[in-house]
Amino acid sequence: MAETLNPFEIVQKQLKIACDKLGVEESVYEVLKEPEKVLTVSIPIRMDDGSIKTFIGYRSQHSTVLGPAKGGVRFHPDVTMDEVKALSAWMTFKCAVVGIPYGGGKGGVRCNPKELSKSELERLSRGYFRAISPIIGPEKDIPAPDVYTNAQVMAWFMDEFSQLKGYNTPGVVTGKPIVLGGSLGRNEATARGATFTIREAAKKIGLDLTKATVAIQGFGNAGSVAARLLYELGCKIVAVNDSQGGVYNPDGLDPEAVNEYKKKNKTVKGFPGSKEISGAKLLELDVDILVPAALENVITSNNAANIKAKIVGEAANGPTTPEADEILYKKGVLVIPDILCNAGGVTVSYFEWVQNLMNFYWTEEEVNNRLEQVMVKAFNEVFYIHKQYNVNMREAAYMLAIKRITEALKLRGWI
């Protein structure tokens, strides 16, 4: 059987499975299988050498039945419309799983930010935001950082939109620098939310975290912070990697030391006192907890049978293919699906937007406590459906999301 690797087809497949298991009307699938709106823009930018180069950008708004669209913008050479559509659909379900009043959005620009100077990146960021400005705004669609975009890019987005409006509009994006209306706790939110769900999952299967071993695939923002937080809970981090290479130490790595090393050397590769390990081998290590925290489709039907972890916490979006899901479920691996596991990021983005609209800001402790409440409640609701319907955790998460979305669609008279 051919593996489903087109991310948009994967989403449609997951959606169909959940609709069928829930027994909802065919019209729910019909409404949700395509995004409400997808905008393609071309962005001509003057490069530093004086030449003009045109970049292609997208913004997809999948569903706004529960609230304005919400979702990141990625700058990456492999951005495609299908990927952006898929990620916007995942955002719809992610927001519905944790019960925050947003629909799903996603954006992307096809470019290699590593080849752009800072001023070229700024012109591209502003050009993209200006181009999509007719369909965004605090009440319509609120972008955020994603792959290769950060707080500085959000600052340019927010400034460009504010210039167009003629007044400060901090609520148009989240993930901003603190001084421009960012939220405390946002930087660590994805990893912290993932850690809360891993902690709850460990309770459910009787795993003592102080004796647990962890491998983390991807040592960017989510992966490095998750490593530190799990280490603080008593876990032994035995392997981490990034796009350049991986490091393994069966006696455990100190995530802070690895992070310092990566800051200096731009990679974890070659960290003193560790052995080199390939990305493929890292995924198949005999550990209790595996955290895929990088890109899509890393756990497939080719390697799923070799995964030895008891818990897979998907800090990344779409790391597991539907075919791999089945294999892991049959093996008894508890997979915490992306739309639950990494929803901490969008939850604190929601908190940031709320603070912007109120013009009243919370302490980091308040943010983290509220995040914990949201994540623990969502985990328990998904776990309950997983047991009640005897389905895997991903199907359970989709079923919870689709239940909420279906109710809203009916009440609004959309179906």
PDB file of C-alpha atoms in Angstrom, residues 193-311:
ATOM      1  CA  GLY A 193       2.522  22.206  26.799  1.00  0.00           C
ATOM      2  CA  ALA A 194       4.111  19.078  25.305  1.00  0.00           C
ATOM      3  CA  THR A 195       5.831  18.343  28.623  1.00  0.00           C
ATOM      4  CA  PHE A 196       2.522  18.621  30.511  1.00  0.00           C
ATOM      5  CA  THR A 197       0.933  16.082  28.138  1.00  0.00           C
ATOM      6  CA  ILE A 198       3.932  13.718  28.399  1.00  0.00           C
ATOM      7  CA  ARG A 199       3.725  13.953  32.201  1.00  0.00           C
ATOM      8  CA  GLU A 200      -0.010  13.101  32.124  1.00  0.00           C
ATOM      9  CA  ALA A 201       0.584  10.231  29.647  1.00  0.00           C
ATOM     10  CA  ALA A 202       3.294   8.797  31.922  1.00  0.00           C
ATOM     11  CA  LYS A 203       0.787   8.808  34.830  1.00  0.00           C
ATOM     12  CA  LYS A 204      -1.731   6.895  32.694  1.00  0.00           C
ATOM     13  CA  ILE A 205       0.719   4.114  31.788  1.00  0.00           C
ATOM     14  CA  GLY A 206       2.444   4.013  35.199  1.00  0.00           C
ATOM     15  CA  LEU A 207       5.811   5.307  33.942  1.00  0.00           C
ATOM     16  CA  ASP A 208       8.019   6.880  36.626  1.00  0.00           C
ATOM     17  CA  LEU A 209       9.564   9.949  34.977  1.00  0.00           C
ATOM     18  CA  THR A 210      12.541   9.917  37.359  1.00  0.00           C
ATOM     19  CA  LYS A 211      13.562   6.585  35.809  1.00  0.00           C
ATOM     20  CA  ALA A 212      12.523   7.411  32.224  1.00  0.00           C
ATOM     21  CA  THR A 213      14.859   7.793  29.239  1.00  0.00           C
ATOM     22  CA  VAL A 214      14.146  10.267  26.428  1.00  0.00           C
ATOM     23  CA  ALA A 215      15.294  10.818  22.828  1.00  0.00           C
ATOM     24  CA  ILE A 216      14.509  14.126  21.134  1.00  0.00           C
ATOM     25  CA  GLN A 217      14.532  14.418  17.358  1.00  0.00           C
ATOM     26  CA  GLY A 218      15.063  18.096  16.546  1.00  0.00           C
ATOM     27  CA  PHE A 219      16.848  20.515  18.874  1.00  0.00           C
ATOM     28  CA  GLY A 220      15.288  23.812  17.796  1.00  0.00           C
ATOM     29  CA  ASN A 221      13.045  25.907  20.051  1.00  0.00           C
ATOM     30  CA  ALA A 222      10.548  23.157  20.936  1.00  0.00           C
ATOM     31  CA  GLY A 223      13.083  20.323  21.179  1.00  0.00           C
ATOM     32  CA  SER A 224      15.679  22.141  23.288  1.00  0.00           C
ATOM     33  CA  VAL A 225      13.121  23.517  25.774  1.00  0.00           C
ATOM     34  CA  ALA A 226      11.328  20.144  26.023  1.00  0.00           C
ATOM     35  CA  ALA A 227      14.704  18.524  26.772  1.00  0.00           C
ATOM     36  CA  ARG A 228      15.303  20.964  29.629  1.00  0.00           C
ATOM     37  CA  LEU A 229      11.784  20.646  31.099  1.00  0.00           C
ATOM     38  CA  LEU A 230      11.795  16.833  30.941  1.00  0.00           C
ATOM     39  CA  TYR A 231      15.273  16.849  32.512  1.00  0.00           C
ATOM     40  CA  GLU A 232      13.863  19.033  35.322  1.00  0.00           C
ATOM     41  CA  LEU A 233      11.132  16.403  35.872  1.00  0.00           C
ATOM     42  CA  GLY A 234      13.887  13.828  36.419  1.00  0.00           C
ATOM     43  CA  CYS A 235      14.083  12.229  32.954  1.00  0.00           C
ATOM     44  CA  LYS A 236      17.408  11.137  31.465  1.00  0.00           C
ATOM     45  CA  ILE A 237      17.908  12.705  28.010  1.00  0.00           C
ATOM     46  CA  VAL A 238      20.041  10.154  26.114  1.00  0.00           C
ATOM     47  CA  ALA A 239      19.961  11.539  22.549  1.00  0.00           C
ATOM     48  CA  VAL A 240      19.192  14.736  20.651  1.00  0.00           C
ATOM     49  CA  ASN A 241      19.812  15.844  17.076  1.00  0.00           C
ATOM     50  CA  ASP A 242      19.398  18.716  14.645  1.00  0.00           C
ATOM     51  CA  SER A 243      19.694  19.156  10.873  1.00  0.00           C
ATOM     52  CA  GLN A 244      23.504  18.790  11.019  1.00  0.00           C
ATOM     53  CA  GLY A 245      23.761  15.606  13.097  1.00  0.00           C
ATOM     54  CA  GLY A 246      22.928  13.861  16.365  1.00  0.00           C
ATOM     55  CA  VAL A 247      24.528  13.025  19.730  1.00  0.00           C
ATOM     56  CA  TYR A 248      23.967  10.029  22.002  1.00  0.00           C
ATOM     57  CA  ASN A 249      25.075   9.271  25.550  1.00  0.00           C
ATOM     58  CA  PRO A 250      23.411   6.325  27.343  1.00  0.00           C
ATOM     59  CA  ASP A 251      24.374   7.917  30.700  1.00  0.00           C
ATOM     60  CA  GLY A 252      22.416  11.060  29.826  1.00  0.00           C
ATOM     61  CA  LEU A 253      23.105  14.509  28.363  1.00  0.00           C
ATOM     62  CA  ASP A 254      22.752  17.817  30.202  1.00  0.00           C
ATOM     63  CA  PRO A 255      20.338  19.763  27.950  1.00  0.00           C
ATOM     64  CA  GLU A 256      21.637  23.150  29.153  1.00  0.00           C
ATOM     65  CA  ALA A 257      25.218  22.211  28.254  1.00  0.00           C
ATOM     66  CA  VAL A 258      24.083  20.910  24.852  1.00  0.00           C
ATOM     67  CA  ASN A 259      22.180  24.148  24.279  1.00  0.00           C
ATOM     68  CA  GLU A 260      25.243  26.263  25.140  1.00  0.00           C
ATOM     69  CA  TYR A 261      27.329  24.112  22.772  1.00  0.00           C
ATOM     70  CA  LYS A 262      24.757  24.538  19.996  1.00  0.00           C
ATOM     71  CA  LYS A 263      24.705  28.338  20.453  1.00  0.00           C
ATOM     72  CA  LYS A 264      28.491  28.418  19.918  1.00  0.00           C
ATOM     73  CA  ASN A 265      28.756  25.805  17.146  1.00  0.00           C
ATOM     74  CA  LYS A 266      25.353  26.208  15.418  1.00  0.00           C
ATOM     75  CA  THR A 267      24.805  22.432  15.850  1.00  0.00           C
ATOM     76  CA  VAL A 268      24.711  19.770  18.572  1.00  0.00           C
ATOM     77  CA  LYS A 269      27.013  17.583  16.447  1.00  0.00           C
ATOM     78  CA  GLY A 270      30.318  16.834  18.147  1.00  0.00           C
ATOM     79  CA  PHE A 271      29.087  17.619  21.681  1.00  0.00           C
ATOM     80  CA  PRO A 272      31.904  16.480  24.026  1.00  0.00           C
ATOM     81  CA  GLY A 273      31.442  13.108  25.747  1.00  0.00           C
ATOM     82  CA  SER A 274      28.817  11.895  23.271  1.00  0.00           C
ATOM     83  CA  LYS A 275      28.724   9.421  20.402  1.00  0.00           C
ATOM     84  CA  GLU A 276      27.461  10.420  16.978  1.00  0.00           C
ATOM     85  CA  ILE A 277      24.021   9.037  16.042  1.00  0.00           C
ATOM     86  CA  SER A 278      22.016   9.253  12.796  1.00  0.00           C
ATOM     87  CA  GLY A 279      18.488  10.616  12.730  1.00  0.00           C
ATOM     88  CA  ALA A 280      17.136   7.202  11.703  1.00  0.00           C
ATOM     89  CA  LYS A 281      18.911   5.425  14.591  1.00  0.00           C
ATOM     90  CA  LEU A 282      17.785   8.043  17.121  1.00  0.00           C
ATOM     91  CA  LEU A 283      14.125   7.343  16.361  1.00  0.00           C
ATOM     92  CA  GLU A 284      14.645   3.612  16.975  1.00  0.00           C
ATOM     93  CA  LEU A 285      16.553   3.897  20.273  1.00  0.00           C
ATOM     94  CA  ASP A 286      15.366   1.805  23.216  1.00  0.00           C
ATOM     95  CA  VAL A 287      13.970   4.727  25.221  1.00  0.00           C
ATOM     96  CA  ASP A 288      10.745   5.269  27.196  1.00  0.00           C
ATOM     97  CA  ILE A 289       9.823   8.564  25.557  1.00  0.00           C
ATOM     98  CA  LEU A 290      10.457   9.737  21.998  1.00  0.00           C
ATOM     99  CA  VAL A 291       9.833  13.383  21.130  1.00  0.00           C
ATOM    100  CA  PRO A 292       9.795  14.174  17.375  1.00  0.00           C
ATOM    101  CA  ALA A 293      10.272  17.954  17.435  1.00  0.00           C
ATOM    102  CA  ALA A 294      11.324  18.778  13.857  1.00  0.00           C
ATOM    103  CA  LEU A 295       9.584  18.210  10.513  1.00  0.00           C
ATOM    104  CA  GLU A 296       6.799  16.081   8.999  1.00  0.00           C
ATOM    105  CA  ASN A 297       6.775  12.387   8.078  1.00  0.00           C
ATOM    106  CA  VAL A 298       9.701  11.077  10.128  1.00  0.00           C
ATOM    107  CA  ILE A 299       7.827   8.063  11.524  1.00  0.00           C
ATOM    108  CA  THR A 300       6.576   6.024   8.563  1.00  0.00           C
ATOM    109  CA  SER A 301       5.537   2.448   7.781  1.00  0.00           C
ATOM    110  CA  ASN A 302       9.251   1.762   7.113  1.00  0.00           C
ATOM    111  CA  ASN A 303      10.427   2.446  10.662  1.00  0.00           C
ATOM    112  CA  ALA A 304       7.307   2.375  12.890  1.00  0.00           C
ATOM    113  CA  ALA A 305       7.755  -1.327  13.731  1.00  0.00           C
ATOM    114  CA  ASN A 306      11.259  -0.529  15.074  1.00  0.00           C
ATOM    115  CA  ILE A 307      10.134   2.220  17.447  1.00  0.00           C
ATOM    116  CA  LYS A 308      10.725   1.063  21.012  1.00  0.00           C
ATOM    117  CA  ALA A 309       9.416   4.068  22.953  1.00  0.00           C
ATOM    118  CA  LYS A 310       6.348   3.650  25.198  1.00  0.00           C
ATOM    119  CA  ILE A 311       5.259   7.252  24.646  1.00  0.00           C
TER     120      ILE A 311
END
